[in-house]
Coordinates of C-alpha atoms in Angstrom, one line a residue:
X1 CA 5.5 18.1 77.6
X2 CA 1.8 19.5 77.8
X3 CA 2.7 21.4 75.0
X4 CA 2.9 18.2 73.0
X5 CA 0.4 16.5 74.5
X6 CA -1.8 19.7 73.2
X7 CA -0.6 19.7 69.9
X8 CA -1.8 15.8 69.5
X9 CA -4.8 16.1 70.9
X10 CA -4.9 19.3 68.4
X11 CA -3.7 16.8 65.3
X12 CA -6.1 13.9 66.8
X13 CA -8.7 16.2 66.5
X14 CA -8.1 17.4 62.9
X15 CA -7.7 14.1 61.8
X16 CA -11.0 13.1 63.2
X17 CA -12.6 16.4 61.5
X18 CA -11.1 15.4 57.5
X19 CA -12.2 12.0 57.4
X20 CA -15.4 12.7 59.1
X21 CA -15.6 15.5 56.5
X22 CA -14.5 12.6 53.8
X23 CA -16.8 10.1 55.4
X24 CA -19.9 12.6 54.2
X25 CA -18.6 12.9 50.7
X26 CA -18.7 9.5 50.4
X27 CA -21.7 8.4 51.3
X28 CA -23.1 11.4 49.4
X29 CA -22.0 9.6 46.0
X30 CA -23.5 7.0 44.1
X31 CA -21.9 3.7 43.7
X32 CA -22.9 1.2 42.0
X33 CA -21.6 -1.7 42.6
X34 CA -22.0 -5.7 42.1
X35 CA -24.5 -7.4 44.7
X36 CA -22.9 -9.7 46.5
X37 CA -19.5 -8.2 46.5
X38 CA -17.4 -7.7 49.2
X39 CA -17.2 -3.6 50.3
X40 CA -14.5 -1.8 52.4
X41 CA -16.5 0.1 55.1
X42 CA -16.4 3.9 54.4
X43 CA -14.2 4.9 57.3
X44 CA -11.5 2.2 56.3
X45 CA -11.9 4.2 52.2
X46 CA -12.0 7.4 53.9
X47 CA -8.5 7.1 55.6
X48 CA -7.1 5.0 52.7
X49 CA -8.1 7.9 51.2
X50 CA -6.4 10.3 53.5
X51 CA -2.8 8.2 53.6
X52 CA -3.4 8.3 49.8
X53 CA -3.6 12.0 49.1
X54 CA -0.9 12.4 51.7
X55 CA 1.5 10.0 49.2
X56 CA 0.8 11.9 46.2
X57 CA 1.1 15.2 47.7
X58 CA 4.4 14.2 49.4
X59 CA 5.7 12.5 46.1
X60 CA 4.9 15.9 44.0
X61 CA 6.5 17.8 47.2
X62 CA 9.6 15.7 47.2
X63 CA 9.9 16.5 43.6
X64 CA 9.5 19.8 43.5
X65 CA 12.2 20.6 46.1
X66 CA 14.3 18.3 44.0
X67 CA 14.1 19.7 40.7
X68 CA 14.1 23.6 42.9
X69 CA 17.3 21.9 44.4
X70 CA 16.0 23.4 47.8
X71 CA 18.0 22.4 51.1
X72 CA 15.8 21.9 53.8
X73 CA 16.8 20.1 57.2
X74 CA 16.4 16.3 57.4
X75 CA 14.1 17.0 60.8
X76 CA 12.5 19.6 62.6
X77 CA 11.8 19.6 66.1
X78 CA 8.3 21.0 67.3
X79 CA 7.4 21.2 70.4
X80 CA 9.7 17.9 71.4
X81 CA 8.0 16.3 68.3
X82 CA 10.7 15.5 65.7
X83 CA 8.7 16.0 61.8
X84 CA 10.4 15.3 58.5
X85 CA 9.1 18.9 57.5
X86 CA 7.7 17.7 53.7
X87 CA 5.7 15.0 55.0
X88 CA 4.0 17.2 57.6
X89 CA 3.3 19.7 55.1
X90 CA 1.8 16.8 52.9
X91 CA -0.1 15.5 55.7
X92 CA -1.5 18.8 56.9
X93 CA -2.8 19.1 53.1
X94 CA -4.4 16.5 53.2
X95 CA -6.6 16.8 56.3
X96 CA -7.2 20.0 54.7
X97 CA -8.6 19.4 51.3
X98 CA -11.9 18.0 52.2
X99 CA -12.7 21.4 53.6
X100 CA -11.1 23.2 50.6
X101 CA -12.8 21.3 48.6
X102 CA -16.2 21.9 50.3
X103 CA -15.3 25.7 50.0
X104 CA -14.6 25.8 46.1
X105 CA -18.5 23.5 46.0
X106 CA -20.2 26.6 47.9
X107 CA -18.6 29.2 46.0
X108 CA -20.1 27.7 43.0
X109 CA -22.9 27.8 43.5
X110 CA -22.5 31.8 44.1
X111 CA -20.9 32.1 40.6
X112 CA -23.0 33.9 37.7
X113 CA -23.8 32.2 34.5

């Protein structure tokens, strides 16, 4: 039991971390957009954002274990948690990729032209 209560407050956290971490890249970008429009706020394009990447990672996921024909169990159990296994891999992707992304934009700037 504090086991899982751990690991959310664990996933809560990183959660909180990517779309803070997407909430910057936003507003570091320049939009411009219609006066007098309507506009999302940026933590409701943030996590629309997140849920997004999630689909399309767990869509290409999904389709590479189909064409791999890979078995893999329906659920796993972790930590009294029961996970369908590809859409926590997707999901943990995707809190990820703000940071990878970050990484691969400072080792840029190291790069020799």
């Amino acid at each position: 039991m504090v086991i899982s209560m751990i690991a959310g407050i664990l996933a809560a956290f990183l959660v909180f971390f990517s779309v803070k971490e997407r909430i910057r890249m936003k507003r570091m970008r320049k939009e411009w957009d219609v006066v007098g429009e309507s506009k999302a706020s940026v933590l409701s394009e943030s996590l629309a954002g997140l849920v997004g990447t999630a689909g399309g990672i767990y869509l290409s996921l999904i389709m590479l274990t189909t064409f791999l024909e890979v078995d893999l169990p329906s659920r796993v159990n972790l930590t009294g948690v029961s996970l369908e296994p590809v859409a926590a891999i997707s999901f943990i992707l995707a809190i990820l990729s703000p940071f990878i992304n970050r990484i691969f934009k400072g080792l840029k700037r190291f790069r020799f032209k």
